[in-house]
Coordinates of N, CA and C in Angstrom, one line a residue:
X920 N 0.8 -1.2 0.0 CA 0.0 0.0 0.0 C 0.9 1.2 0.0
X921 N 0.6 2.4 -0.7 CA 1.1 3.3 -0.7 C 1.2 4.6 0.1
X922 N 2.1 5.0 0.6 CA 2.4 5.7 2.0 C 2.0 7.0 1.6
X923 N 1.0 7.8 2.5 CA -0.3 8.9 1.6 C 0.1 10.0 3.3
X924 N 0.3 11.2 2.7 CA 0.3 12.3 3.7 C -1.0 12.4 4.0
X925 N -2.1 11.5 4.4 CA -3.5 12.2 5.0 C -3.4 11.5 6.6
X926 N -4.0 13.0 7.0 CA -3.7 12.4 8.1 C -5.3 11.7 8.8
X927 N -5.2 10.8 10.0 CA -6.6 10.2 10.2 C -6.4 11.0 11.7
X928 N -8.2 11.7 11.9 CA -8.4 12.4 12.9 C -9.5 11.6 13.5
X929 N -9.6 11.1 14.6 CA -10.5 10.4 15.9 C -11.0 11.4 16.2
X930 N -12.3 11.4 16.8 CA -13.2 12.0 17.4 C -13.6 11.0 18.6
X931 N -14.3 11.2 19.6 CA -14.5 10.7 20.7 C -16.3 11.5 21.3
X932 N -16.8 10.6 20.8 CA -18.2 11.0 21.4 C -18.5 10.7 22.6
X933 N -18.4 9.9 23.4 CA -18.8 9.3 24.4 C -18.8 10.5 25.6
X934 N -19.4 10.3 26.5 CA -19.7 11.3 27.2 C -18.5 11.3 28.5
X935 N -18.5 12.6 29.0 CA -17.7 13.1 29.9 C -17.2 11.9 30.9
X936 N -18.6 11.7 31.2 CA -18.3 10.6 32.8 C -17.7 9.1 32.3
X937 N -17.5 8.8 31.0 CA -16.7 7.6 30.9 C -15.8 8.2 30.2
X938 N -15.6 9.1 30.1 CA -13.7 9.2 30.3 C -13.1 9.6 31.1
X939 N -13.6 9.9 32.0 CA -12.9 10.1 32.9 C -12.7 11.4 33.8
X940 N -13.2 12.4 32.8 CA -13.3 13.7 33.3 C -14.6 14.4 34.0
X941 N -14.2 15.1 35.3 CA -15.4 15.6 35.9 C -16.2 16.6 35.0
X942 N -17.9 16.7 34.7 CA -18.3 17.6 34.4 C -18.1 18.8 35.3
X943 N -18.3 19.9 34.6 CA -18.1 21.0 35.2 C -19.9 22.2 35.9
X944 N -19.6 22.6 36.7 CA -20.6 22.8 37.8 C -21.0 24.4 36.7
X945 N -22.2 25.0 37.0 CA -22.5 26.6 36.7 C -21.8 27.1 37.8
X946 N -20.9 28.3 37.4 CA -20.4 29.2 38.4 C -21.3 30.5 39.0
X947 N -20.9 31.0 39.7 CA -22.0 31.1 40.3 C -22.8 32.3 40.2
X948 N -22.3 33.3 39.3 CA -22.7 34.2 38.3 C -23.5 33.3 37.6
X949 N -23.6 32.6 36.8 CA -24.2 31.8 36.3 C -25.7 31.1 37.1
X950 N -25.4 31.0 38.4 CA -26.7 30.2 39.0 C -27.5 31.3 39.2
X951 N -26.5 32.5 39.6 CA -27.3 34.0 40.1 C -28.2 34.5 38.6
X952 N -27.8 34.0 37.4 CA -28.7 34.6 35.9 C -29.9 33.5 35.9
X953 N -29.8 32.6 36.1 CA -30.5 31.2 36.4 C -32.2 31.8 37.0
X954 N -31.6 31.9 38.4 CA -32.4 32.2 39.5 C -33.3 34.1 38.7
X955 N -32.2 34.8 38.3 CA -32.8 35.8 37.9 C -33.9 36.1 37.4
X956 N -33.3 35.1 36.1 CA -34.3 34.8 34.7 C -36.1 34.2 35.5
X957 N -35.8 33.6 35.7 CA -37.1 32.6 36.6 C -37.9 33.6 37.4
X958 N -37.3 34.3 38.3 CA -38.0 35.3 39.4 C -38.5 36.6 39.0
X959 N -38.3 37.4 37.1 CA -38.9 38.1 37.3 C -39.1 38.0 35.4
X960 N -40.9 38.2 35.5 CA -41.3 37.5 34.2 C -40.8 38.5 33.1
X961 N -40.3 39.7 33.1 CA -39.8 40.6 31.9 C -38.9 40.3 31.9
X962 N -38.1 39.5 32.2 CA -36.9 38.6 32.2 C -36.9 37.4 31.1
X963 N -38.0 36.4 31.4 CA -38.1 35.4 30.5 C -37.9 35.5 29.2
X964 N -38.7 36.5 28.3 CA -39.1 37.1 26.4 C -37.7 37.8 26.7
X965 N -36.6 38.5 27.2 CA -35.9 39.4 27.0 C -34.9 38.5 25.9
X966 N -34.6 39.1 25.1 CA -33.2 38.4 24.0 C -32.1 38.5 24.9
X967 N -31.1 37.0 24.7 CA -29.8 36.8 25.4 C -29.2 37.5 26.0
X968 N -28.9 38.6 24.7 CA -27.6 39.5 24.9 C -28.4 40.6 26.0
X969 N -29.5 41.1 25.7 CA -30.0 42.3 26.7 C -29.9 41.4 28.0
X970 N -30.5 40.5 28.2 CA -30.6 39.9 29.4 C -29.1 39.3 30.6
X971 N -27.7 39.7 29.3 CA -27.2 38.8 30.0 C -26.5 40.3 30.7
X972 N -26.4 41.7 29.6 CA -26.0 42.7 30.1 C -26.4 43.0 31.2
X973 N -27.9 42.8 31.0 CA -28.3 43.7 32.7 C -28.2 42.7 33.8
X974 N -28.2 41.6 33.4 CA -27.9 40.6 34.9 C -26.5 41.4 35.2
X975 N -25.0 41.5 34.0 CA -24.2 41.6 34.8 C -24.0 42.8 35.4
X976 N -24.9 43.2 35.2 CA -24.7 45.0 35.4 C -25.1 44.7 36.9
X977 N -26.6 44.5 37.3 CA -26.8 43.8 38.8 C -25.9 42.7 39.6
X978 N -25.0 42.1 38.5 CA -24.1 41.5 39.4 C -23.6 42.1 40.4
X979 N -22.8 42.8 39.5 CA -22.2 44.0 40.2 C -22.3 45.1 41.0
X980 N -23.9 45.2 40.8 CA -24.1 46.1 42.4 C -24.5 45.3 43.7
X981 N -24.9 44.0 43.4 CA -25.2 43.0 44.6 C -24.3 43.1 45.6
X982 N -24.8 43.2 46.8 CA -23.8 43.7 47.9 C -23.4 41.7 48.1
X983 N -21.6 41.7 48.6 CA -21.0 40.9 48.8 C -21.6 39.7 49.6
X984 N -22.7 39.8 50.4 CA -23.0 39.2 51.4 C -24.1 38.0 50.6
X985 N -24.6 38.7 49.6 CA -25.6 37.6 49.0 C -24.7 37.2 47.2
X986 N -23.5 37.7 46.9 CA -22.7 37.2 46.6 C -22.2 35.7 47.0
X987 N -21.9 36.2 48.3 CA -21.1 35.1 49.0 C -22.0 33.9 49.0
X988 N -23.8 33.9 49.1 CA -24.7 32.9 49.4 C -24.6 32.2 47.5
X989 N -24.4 33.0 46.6 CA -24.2 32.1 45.2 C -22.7 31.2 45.0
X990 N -21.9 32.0 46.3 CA -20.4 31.8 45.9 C -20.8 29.9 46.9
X991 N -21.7 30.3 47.9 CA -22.0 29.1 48.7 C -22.2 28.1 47.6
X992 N -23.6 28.1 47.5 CA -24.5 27.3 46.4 C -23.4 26.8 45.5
X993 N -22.6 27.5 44.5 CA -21.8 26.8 43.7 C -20.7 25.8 44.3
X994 N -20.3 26.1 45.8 CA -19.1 25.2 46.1 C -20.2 23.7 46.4
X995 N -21.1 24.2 47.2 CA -22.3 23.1 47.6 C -22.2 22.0 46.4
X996 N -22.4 22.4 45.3 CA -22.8 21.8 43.5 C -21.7 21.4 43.7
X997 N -20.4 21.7 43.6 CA -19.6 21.4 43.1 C -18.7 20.4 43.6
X998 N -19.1 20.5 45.4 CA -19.2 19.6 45.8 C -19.6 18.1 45.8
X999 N -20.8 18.0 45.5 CA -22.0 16.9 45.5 C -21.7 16.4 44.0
X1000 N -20.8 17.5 43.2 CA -21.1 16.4 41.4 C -19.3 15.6 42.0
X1001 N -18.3 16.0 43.0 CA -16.9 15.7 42.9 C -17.3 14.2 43.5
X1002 N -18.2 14.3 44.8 CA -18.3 13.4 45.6 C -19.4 12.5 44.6
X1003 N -20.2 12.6 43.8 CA -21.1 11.4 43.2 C -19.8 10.7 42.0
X1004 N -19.0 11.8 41.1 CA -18.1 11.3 40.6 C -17.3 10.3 41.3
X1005 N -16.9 10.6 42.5 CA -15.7 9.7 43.1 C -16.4 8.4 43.5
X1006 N -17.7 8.1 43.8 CA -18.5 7.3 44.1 C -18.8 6.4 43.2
X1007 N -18.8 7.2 42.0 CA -19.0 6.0 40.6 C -17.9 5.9 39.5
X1008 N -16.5 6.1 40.5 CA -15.1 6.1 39.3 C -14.7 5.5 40.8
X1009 N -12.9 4.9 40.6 CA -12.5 4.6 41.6 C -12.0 5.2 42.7
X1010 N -11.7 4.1 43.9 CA -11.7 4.6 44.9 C -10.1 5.4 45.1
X1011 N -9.7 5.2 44.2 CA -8.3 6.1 44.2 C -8.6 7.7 44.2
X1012 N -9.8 7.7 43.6 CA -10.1 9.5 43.4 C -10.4 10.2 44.4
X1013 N -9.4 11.0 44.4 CA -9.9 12.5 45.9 C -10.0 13.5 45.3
X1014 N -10.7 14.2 46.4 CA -11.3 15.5 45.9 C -11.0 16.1 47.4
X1015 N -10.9 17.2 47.3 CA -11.0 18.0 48.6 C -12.4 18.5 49.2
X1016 N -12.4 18.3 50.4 CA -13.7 18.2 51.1 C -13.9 20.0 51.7
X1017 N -14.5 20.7 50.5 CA -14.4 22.1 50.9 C -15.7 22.5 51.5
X1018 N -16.3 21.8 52.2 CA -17.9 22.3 53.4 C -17.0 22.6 54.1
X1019 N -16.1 21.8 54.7 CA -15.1 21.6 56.6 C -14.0 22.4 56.4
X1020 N -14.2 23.1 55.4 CA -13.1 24.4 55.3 C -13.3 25.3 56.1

């Protein structure tokens, strides 16, 4: 057979959790647009982009204290997907146990 410069590219469909890799959690900007969206109904019809401006614009004036309650909620998530991961991958996998921080 004759030796051909093409090169052969793999793709890999299979999903996250059988290879190996943790999915990744919404941060917590993210859970805070989440929750936004839902709680106030001129929110829902608003197009992406307007909506994502003015969340971050309220990000930003949100005082630090209920900041810190989204900064909670996302370690909480992030928690609970490390520890179901390590529970259905082997028992060699650690993760840091950041509640008893």
């Amino acid at each position: 057979m004759a030796d051909t410069n093409i090169r052969e590219t793999r793709y890999n469909f299979r999903p996250r959790a059988q290879i190996g890799k943790i999915p990744k959690v919404a941060n917590c900007f993210l859970i805070f647009n989440s929750n936004l969206r839902r709680s106030k109904p001129k929110y829902v019809s608003m197009p992406a982009l307007d909506f994502i401006r003015r969340s971050s614009h309220e990000w930003r004036r949100l005082p630090e204290k209920r900041k810190s309650l989204y900064r909670r909620e996302y370690e909480i998530k992030k928690y609970d997907l490390e520890k179901s991961f390590q529970a259905s991958t082997s028992p060699q996998y650690s993760y840091m146990d950041i509640l008893n921080m």
